[in-house]
Amino acid sequence: MAQLKPGDTIPELRVTPDRYLTVRYAGASGDFNPIHIDEEFARQVGLPGRILHGLWSMAQVARAQTDAAGGPEALRRLSVHFRAVGLPEQELTVTGTVAEVTDGIAVVHAVAEQGGTAIIRNAEAEIALD
Amino acid sequence: MIGTLVDEYTFAVEPGKVLELARAIKDPAARYVDAGAAREEGFTGVPAPLTYTVVAGHHRDAAAAVELLGLDIARVVVGEVGWEYERPVVVGDVLHGRRTVVDVKRKAGSRGGGMTFVTLETEFLDAGGDVVVRQREVLIETGRS
């Protein structure tokens, strides 16, 4: 099990969604909203182009916690705020810091960024340490 | 509106879907595709990725849900999402999801176009009736532009 103490940083996760990632994720999740898969539609509604599914980006935050925790079974709770749209073909970075440890539960605060813009902020995870 | 049942559905946690989602989120861990690797980590079966309940998207109608809530889908974004885990979801589980409205807030906008925040909670129960995962989402309907 993970040894985490306040102030520790979790291992940084870097992942680049490829050009057709949103199509693959639409099929996996069942979320076929055209803003994720149709470039023309996305531009018509004022977006810079097709955007990542927010829950795909959240999955990266979850994976960063899983890696820090030593496995997915240690994660008790995870919540995120979506702050900006994510885009395909740009590297996404997840970073996090242990904010507190109480009764064997570490609380990690995390951020997911693309090109210096936080697309997920105020992510909070509770990881069981025992 | 609080307490309104938005939708409910039942689905099995399937190995092919777990593999498909693990690939889509680019998670290379062997535990999601290899029962032996999962057992070595102490799982009772192949675990599903933590965000697996997103596959509920195949079992519910997003447009119908938004209409039921009286929101304009063109102005709705998801502002927050959260999960609480009681135990790992594993291949072979049959989950029943039940999504209800747990909170509604309205905020006046600076130019008169108010925003509405609707918090939904889905409880996913296993075949034995125990809650396995709770998922919360906050839908935000932005003001008319």
mmCIF file of C-alpha atoms in Angstrom:
data_model
loop_
_atom_site.group_PDB
_atom_site.id
_atom_site.type_symbol
_atom_site.label_atom_id
_atom_site.label_comp_id
_atom_site.label_asym_id
_atom_site.label_seq_id
_atom_site.Cartn_x
_atom_site.Cartn_y
_atom_site.Cartn_z
ATOM 1 C CA MET A 1 0.000 0.000 0.000
ATOM 2 C CA ALA A 2 1.025 3.553 -0.643
ATOM 3 C CA GLN A 3 2.998 5.624 1.863
ATOM 4 C CA LEU A 4 1.732 9.169 1.448
ATOM 5 C CA LYS A 5 2.185 12.139 3.765
ATOM 6 C CA PRO A 6 1.050 15.754 3.578
ATOM 7 C CA GLY A 7 3.042 17.757 1.037
ATOM 8 C CA ASP A 8 4.044 14.708 -1.036
ATOM 9 C CA THR A 9 3.519 15.041 -4.764
ATOM 10 C CA ILE A 10 2.051 12.123 -6.704
ATOM 11 C CA PRO A 11 3.883 10.859 -9.824
ATOM 12 C CA GLU A 12 3.089 13.132 -12.778
ATOM 13 C CA LEU A 13 0.999 11.482 -15.514
ATOM 14 C CA ARG A 14 1.502 12.600 -19.128
ATOM 15 C CA VAL A 15 -0.734 11.329 -21.922
ATOM 16 C CA THR A 16 -1.463 12.606 -25.425
ATOM 17 C CA PRO A 17 -4.921 11.934 -26.882
ATOM 18 C CA ASP A 18 -4.437 11.053 -30.550
ATOM 19 C CA ARG A 19 -6.414 12.540 -33.428
ATOM 20 C CA TYR A 20 -9.202 9.924 -33.368
ATOM 21 C CA LEU A 21 -9.274 9.345 -29.599
ATOM 22 C CA THR A 22 -12.656 11.017 -29.142
ATOM 23 C CA VAL A 23 -14.239 8.607 -31.636
ATOM 24 C CA ARG A 24 -12.843 5.641 -29.714
ATOM 25 C CA TYR A 25 -14.034 7.080 -26.397
ATOM 26 C CA ALA A 26 -17.487 7.856 -27.820
ATOM 27 C CA GLY A 27 -17.838 4.190 -28.761
ATOM 28 C CA ALA A 28 -16.571 2.994 -25.384
ATOM 29 C CA SER A 29 -18.754 5.320 -23.308
ATOM 30 C CA GLY A 30 -21.838 5.762 -25.465
ATOM 31 C CA ASP A 31 -21.460 9.570 -25.437
ATOM 32 C CA PHE A 32 -21.855 10.489 -29.108
ATOM 33 C CA ASN A 33 -22.416 14.223 -28.599
ATOM 34 C CA PRO A 34 -21.259 15.708 -31.941
ATOM 35 C CA ILE A 35 -19.082 18.333 -30.211
ATOM 36 C CA HIS A 36 -16.673 15.434 -29.561
ATOM 37 C CA ILE A 37 -16.669 13.756 -32.977
ATOM 38 C CA ASP A 38 -17.722 16.250 -35.665
ATOM 39 C CA GLU A 39 -15.191 19.016 -36.388
ATOM 40 C CA GLU A 40 -17.631 21.123 -38.409
ATOM 41 C CA PHE A 41 -20.420 20.897 -35.833
ATOM 42 C CA ALA A 42 -18.017 21.806 -33.017
ATOM 43 C CA ARG A 43 -16.865 24.930 -34.862
ATOM 44 C CA GLN A 44 -20.462 25.917 -35.662
ATOM 45 C CA VAL A 45 -21.288 26.009 -31.940
ATOM 46 C CA GLY A 46 -18.283 28.202 -31.206
ATOM 47 C CA LEU A 47 -15.702 25.662 -30.083
ATOM 48 C CA PRO A 48 -12.121 25.635 -31.417
ATOM 49 C CA GLY A 49 -12.811 22.174 -32.888
ATOM 50 C CA ARG A 50 -13.741 18.732 -31.559
ATOM 51 C CA ILE A 51 -13.217 18.662 -27.801
ATOM 52 C CA LEU A 52 -12.271 15.825 -25.464
ATOM 53 C CA HIS A 53 -14.977 14.191 -23.372
ATOM 54 C CA GLY A 54 -14.654 15.639 -19.858
ATOM 55 C CA LEU A 55 -14.919 12.121 -18.459
ATOM 56 C CA TRP A 56 -11.934 11.012 -20.561
ATOM 57 C CA SER A 57 -9.839 13.715 -18.893
ATOM 58 C CA MET A 58 -11.291 12.669 -15.550
ATOM 59 C CA ALA A 59 -10.183 9.100 -16.287
ATOM 60 C CA GLN A 60 -6.606 10.414 -16.538
ATOM 61 C CA VAL A 61 -6.962 12.070 -13.122
ATOM 62 C CA ALA A 62 -8.310 8.767 -11.758
ATOM 63 C CA ARG A 63 -5.382 6.859 -13.277
ATOM 64 C CA ALA A 64 -2.847 9.249 -11.725
ATOM 65 C CA GLN A 65 -4.451 8.585 -8.319
ATOM 66 C CA THR A 66 -4.504 4.831 -8.974
ATOM 67 C CA ASP A 67 -0.795 4.848 -9.807
ATOM 68 C CA ALA A 68 -0.054 6.870 -6.646
ATOM 69 C CA ALA A 69 -2.238 4.608 -4.501
ATOM 70 C CA GLY A 70 -0.705 1.357 -5.772
ATOM 71 C CA GLY A 71 -3.984 0.163 -7.293
ATOM 72 C CA PRO A 72 -7.574 1.208 -8.060
ATOM 73 C CA GLU A 73 -9.031 -0.569 -5.002
ATOM 74 C CA ALA A 74 -7.505 2.088 -2.707
ATOM 75 C CA LEU A 75 -9.543 4.928 -4.210
ATOM 76 C CA ARG A 76 -12.558 5.742 -2.040
ATOM 77 C CA ARG A 77 -13.781 8.959 -3.620
ATOM 78 C CA LEU A 78 -12.880 11.249 -6.514
ATOM 79 C CA SER A 79 -14.483 14.498 -7.603
ATOM 80 C CA VAL A 80 -13.502 17.065 -10.226
ATOM 81 C CA HIS A 81 -14.551 20.467 -11.559
ATOM 82 C CA PHE A 82 -14.383 20.987 -15.318
ATOM 83 C CA ARG A 83 -12.890 24.393 -16.087
ATOM 84 C CA ALA A 84 -11.909 24.487 -19.750
ATOM 85 C CA VAL A 85 -12.281 22.312 -22.842
ATOM 86 C CA GLY A 86 -9.626 19.709 -23.625
ATOM 87 C CA LEU A 87 -8.401 19.162 -27.179
ATOM 88 C CA PRO A 88 -7.098 16.147 -29.121
ATOM 89 C CA GLU A 89 -3.423 16.001 -30.133
ATOM 90 C CA GLN A 90 -2.199 18.033 -27.162
ATOM 91 C CA GLU A 91 -0.369 16.497 -24.244
ATOM 92 C CA LEU A 92 -2.351 16.398 -21.000
ATOM 93 C CA THR A 93 -0.509 16.471 -17.676
ATOM 94 C CA VAL A 94 -1.951 15.431 -14.314
ATOM 95 C CA THR A 95 -0.200 16.610 -11.152
ATOM 96 C CA GLY A 96 -1.248 16.337 -7.520
ATOM 97 C CA THR A 97 -0.230 16.959 -3.927
ATOM 98 C CA VAL A 98 -1.265 15.259 -0.703
ATOM 99 C CA ALA A 99 -3.228 17.903 1.232
ATOM 100 C CA GLU A 100 -3.848 15.916 4.419
ATOM 101 C CA VAL A 101 -3.831 12.439 5.934
ATOM 102 C CA THR A 102 -6.556 11.600 8.476
ATOM 103 C CA ASP A 103 -7.492 8.187 9.888
ATOM 104 C CA GLY A 104 -5.583 6.307 7.205
ATOM 105 C CA ILE A 105 -7.117 8.305 4.319
ATOM 106 C CA ALA A 106 -4.906 10.587 2.209
ATOM 107 C CA VAL A 107 -6.642 13.516 0.518
ATOM 108 C CA VAL A 108 -4.954 14.428 -2.771
ATOM 109 C CA HIS A 109 -5.613 17.669 -4.656
ATOM 110 C CA ALA A 110 -4.955 17.385 -8.390
ATOM 111 C CA VAL A 111 -5.038 19.400 -11.611
ATOM 112 C CA ALA A 112 -5.114 18.334 -15.276
ATOM 113 C CA GLU A 113 -3.525 20.790 -17.711
ATOM 114 C CA GLN A 114 -3.045 21.126 -21.440
ATOM 115 C CA GLY A 115 -0.601 23.719 -22.760
ATOM 116 C CA GLY A 116 -0.604 25.570 -19.434
ATOM 117 C CA THR A 117 -4.432 25.742 -19.205
ATOM 118 C CA ALA A 118 -6.115 23.881 -16.331
ATOM 119 C CA ILE A 119 -8.936 21.874 -17.885
ATOM 120 C CA ILE A 120 -9.732 20.109 -14.603
ATOM 121 C CA ARG A 121 -9.293 21.945 -11.326
ATOM 122 C CA ASN A 122 -10.167 21.253 -7.717
ATOM 123 C CA ALA A 123 -9.882 17.525 -8.275
ATOM 124 C CA GLU A 124 -9.971 15.830 -4.897
ATOM 125 C CA ALA A 125 -9.276 12.167 -4.257
ATOM 126 C CA GLU A 126 -9.441 10.102 -1.091
ATOM 127 C CA ILE A 127 -6.981 7.219 -1.015
ATOM 128 C CA ALA A 128 -7.081 4.538 1.692
ATOM 129 C CA LEU A 129 -3.577 3.876 3.019
ATOM 130 C CA ASP A 130 -4.165 0.653 4.962
ATOM 131 C CA MET B 1 -37.940 18.543 -8.737
ATOM 132 C CA ILE B 2 -35.743 17.111 -5.940
ATOM 133 C CA GLY B 3 -36.259 13.357 -5.686
ATOM 134 C CA THR B 4 -37.347 13.010 -9.333
ATOM 135 C CA LEU B 5 -36.257 9.731 -10.918
ATOM 136 C CA VAL B 6 -34.394 10.668 -14.116
ATOM 137 C CA ASP B 7 -33.693 7.185 -15.464
ATOM 138 C CA GLU B 8 -32.824 3.644 -14.421
ATOM 139 C CA TYR B 9 -31.294 0.720 -16.269
ATOM 140 C CA THR B 10 -29.453 -2.552 -15.719
ATOM 141 C CA PHE B 11 -26.253 -3.670 -17.431
ATOM 142 C CA ALA B 12 -23.640 -6.401 -17.076
ATOM 143 C CA VAL B 13 -19.944 -5.579 -16.643
ATOM 144 C CA GLU B 14 -18.505 -7.307 -19.723
ATOM 145 C CA PRO B 15 -14.838 -8.180 -20.412
ATOM 146 C CA GLY B 16 -14.930 -6.732 -23.951
ATOM 147 C CA LYS B 17 -16.341 -3.434 -22.725
ATOM 148 C CA VAL B 18 -13.734 -3.248 -19.955
ATOM 149 C CA LEU B 19 -10.957 -3.821 -22.507
ATOM 150 C CA GLU B 20 -12.489 -1.236 -24.878
ATOM 151 C CA LEU B 21 -12.722 1.411 -22.157
ATOM 152 C CA ALA B 22 -9.201 0.676 -20.823
ATOM 153 C CA ARG B 23 -7.861 1.165 -24.375
ATOM 154 C CA ALA B 24 -9.928 4.324 -24.914
ATOM 155 C CA ILE B 25 -8.517 5.903 -21.746
ATOM 156 C CA LYS B 26 -5.022 4.662 -22.689
ATOM 157 C CA ASP B 27 -4.545 2.773 -19.433
ATOM 158 C CA PRO B 28 -1.973 0.039 -20.116
ATOM 159 C CA ALA B 29 -2.431 -1.844 -16.781
ATOM 160 C CA ALA B 30 -2.646 -5.631 -17.247
ATOM 161 C CA ARG B 31 -5.311 -5.978 -14.537
ATOM 162 C CA TYR B 32 -8.046 -4.774 -16.940
ATOM 163 C CA VAL B 33 -7.417 -7.452 -19.562
ATOM 164 C CA ASP B 34 -5.703 -10.335 -17.765
ATOM 165 C CA ALA B 35 -7.531 -12.318 -15.060
ATOM 166 C CA GLY B 36 -4.220 -13.729 -13.765
ATOM 167 C CA ALA B 37 -2.732 -10.254 -13.297
ATOM 168 C CA ALA B 38 -5.942 -9.120 -11.560
ATOM 169 C CA ARG B 39 -5.845 -12.111 -9.184
ATOM 170 C CA GLU B 40 -2.212 -11.390 -8.317
ATOM 171 C CA GLU B 41 -3.300 -7.921 -7.210
ATOM 172 C CA GLY B 42 -5.975 -9.466 -5.000
ATOM 173 C CA PHE B 43 -9.070 -8.792 -7.136
ATOM 174 C CA THR B 44 -11.880 -11.371 -7.209
ATOM 175 C CA GLY B 45 -12.157 -10.865 -10.978
ATOM 176 C CA VAL B 46 -10.966 -8.511 -13.712
ATOM 177 C CA PRO B 47 -11.662 -5.019 -12.329
ATOM 178 C CA ALA B 48 -13.285 -2.312 -14.399
ATOM 179 C CA PRO B 49 -11.534 1.076 -14.747
ATOM 180 C CA LEU B 50 -12.662 3.535 -12.062
ATOM 181 C CA THR B 51 -14.793 5.516 -14.497
ATOM 182 C CA TYR B 52 -16.452 2.384 -15.983
ATOM 183 C CA THR B 53 -19.981 3.471 -15.102
ATOM 184 C CA VAL B 54 -19.730 5.984 -17.991
ATOM 185 C CA VAL B 55 -20.812 3.043 -20.193
ATOM 186 C CA ALA B 56 -24.283 3.754 -18.818
ATOM 187 C CA GLY B 57 -24.321 6.243 -21.722
ATOM 188 C CA HIS B 58 -25.296 3.262 -23.888
ATOM 189 C CA HIS B 59 -28.287 2.525 -21.669
ATOM 190 C CA ARG B 60 -29.822 5.936 -21.202
ATOM 191 C CA ASP B 61 -31.007 8.834 -23.330
ATOM 192 C CA ALA B 62 -29.147 12.072 -22.508
ATOM 193 C CA ALA B 63 -31.529 14.264 -24.528
ATOM 194 C CA ALA B 64 -34.621 12.751 -22.876
ATOM 195 C CA ALA B 65 -33.097 13.209 -19.415
ATOM 196 C CA VAL B 66 -32.336 16.891 -20.063
ATOM 197 C CA GLU B 67 -35.854 17.405 -21.438
ATOM 198 C CA LEU B 68 -37.381 15.721 -18.376
ATOM 199 C CA LEU B 69 -35.453 18.205 -16.218
ATOM 200 C CA GLY B 70 -36.866 21.096 -18.252
ATOM 201 C CA LEU B 71 -33.423 22.253 -19.408
ATOM 202 C CA ASP B 72 -32.344 23.457 -22.858
ATOM 203 C CA ILE B 73 -29.758 20.896 -24.028
ATOM 204 C CA ALA B 74 -27.986 23.511 -26.182
ATOM 205 C CA ARG B 75 -27.086 25.438 -23.005
ATOM 206 C CA VAL B 76 -26.242 22.516 -20.705
ATOM 207 C CA VAL B 77 -22.687 21.678 -19.684
ATOM 208 C CA VAL B 78 -21.409 19.267 -17.028
ATOM 209 C CA GLY B 79 -19.621 21.325 -14.393
ATOM 210 C CA GLU B 80 -18.596 18.735 -11.834
ATOM 211 C CA VAL B 81 -18.498 14.961 -11.502
ATOM 212 C CA GLY B 82 -17.720 12.795 -8.494
ATOM 213 C CA TRP B 83 -17.538 9.116 -7.641
ATOM 214 C CA GLU B 84 -17.677 7.248 -4.346
ATOM 215 C CA TYR B 85 -16.585 3.620 -4.264
ATOM 216 C CA GLU B 86 -17.833 0.983 -1.829
ATOM 217 C CA ARG B 87 -15.939 -1.837 -3.573
ATOM 218 C CA PRO B 88 -14.245 -2.418 -6.954
ATOM 219 C CA VAL B 89 -16.545 -3.123 -9.904
ATOM 220 C CA VAL B 90 -15.473 -6.446 -11.488
ATOM 221 C CA VAL B 91 -16.333 -8.313 -14.690
ATOM 222 C CA GLY B 92 -19.426 -10.401 -14.045
ATOM 223 C CA ASP B 93 -21.150 -7.796 -11.893
ATOM 224 C CA VAL B 94 -24.639 -6.862 -12.985
ATOM 225 C CA LEU B 95 -25.278 -3.254 -12.029
ATOM 226 C CA HIS B 96 -28.570 -1.445 -11.677
ATOM 227 C CA GLY B 97 -28.224 2.329 -11.993
ATOM 228 C CA ARG B 98 -30.868 4.665 -10.630
ATOM 229 C CA ARG B 99 -30.369 8.396 -11.292
ATOM 230 C CA THR B 100 -32.281 10.973 -9.254
ATOM 231 C CA VAL B 101 -32.273 14.739 -8.747
ATOM 232 C CA VAL B 102 -30.678 15.597 -5.378
ATOM 233 C CA ASP B 103 -30.303 19.385 -5.615
ATOM 234 C CA VAL B 104 -31.423 22.342 -7.740
ATOM 235 C CA LYS B 105 -30.040 25.865 -7.424
ATOM 236 C CA ARG B 106 -30.651 28.982 -9.487
ATOM 237 C CA LYS B 107 -28.221 31.877 -9.642
ATOM 238 C CA ALA B 108 -29.082 35.284 -11.062
ATOM 239 C CA GLY B 109 -26.744 36.300 -13.891
ATOM 240 C CA SER B 110 -25.082 39.686 -14.127
ATOM 241 C CA ARG B 111 -27.030 40.538 -17.294
ATOM 242 C CA GLY B 112 -30.311 38.984 -16.249
ATOM 243 C CA GLY B 113 -29.665 35.578 -17.799
ATOM 244 C CA GLY B 114 -29.767 33.275 -14.712
ATOM 245 C CA MET B 115 -27.950 29.958 -14.431
ATOM 246 C CA THR B 116 -29.450 26.712 -13.151
ATOM 247 C CA PHE B 117 -27.417 24.037 -11.353
ATOM 248 C CA VAL B 118 -28.960 20.567 -11.171
ATOM 249 C CA THR B 119 -27.171 17.897 -9.120
ATOM 250 C CA LEU B 120 -27.934 14.306 -10.075
ATOM 251 C CA GLU B 121 -26.891 11.224 -8.136
ATOM 252 C CA THR B 122 -26.782 7.714 -9.547
ATOM 253 C CA GLU B 123 -26.570 4.761 -7.222
ATOM 254 C CA PHE B 124 -25.236 1.607 -8.859
ATOM 255 C CA LEU B 125 -26.436 -1.493 -7.008
ATOM 256 C CA ASP B 126 -25.154 -5.023 -7.529
ATOM 257 C CA ALA B 127 -27.324 -8.124 -7.926
ATOM 258 C CA GLY B 128 -27.451 -8.463 -4.138
ATOM 259 C CA GLY B 129 -28.893 -4.955 -3.791
ATOM 260 C CA ASP B 130 -25.762 -3.429 -2.235
ATOM 261 C CA VAL B 131 -24.507 -0.037 -3.425
ATOM 262 C CA VAL B 132 -21.200 -0.490 -5.253
ATOM 263 C CA VAL B 133 -20.622 3.007 -6.662
ATOM 264 C CA ARG B 134 -22.304 6.395 -6.307
ATOM 265 C CA GLN B 135 -21.851 8.938 -9.080
ATOM 266 C CA ARG B 136 -22.721 12.618 -8.780
ATOM 267 C CA GLU B 137 -22.886 15.109 -11.605
ATOM 268 C CA VAL B 138 -23.713 18.796 -11.646
ATOM 269 C CA LEU B 139 -25.416 19.978 -14.828
ATOM 270 C CA ILE B 140 -25.192 23.696 -15.471
ATOM 271 C CA GLU B 141 -27.671 25.446 -17.742
ATOM 272 C CA THR B 142 -26.053 28.720 -18.732
ATOM 273 C CA GLY B 143 -28.040 31.914 -19.273
ATOM 274 C CA ARG B 144 -29.413 32.802 -22.706
ATOM 275 C CA SER B 145 -26.851 34.741 -24.708
#
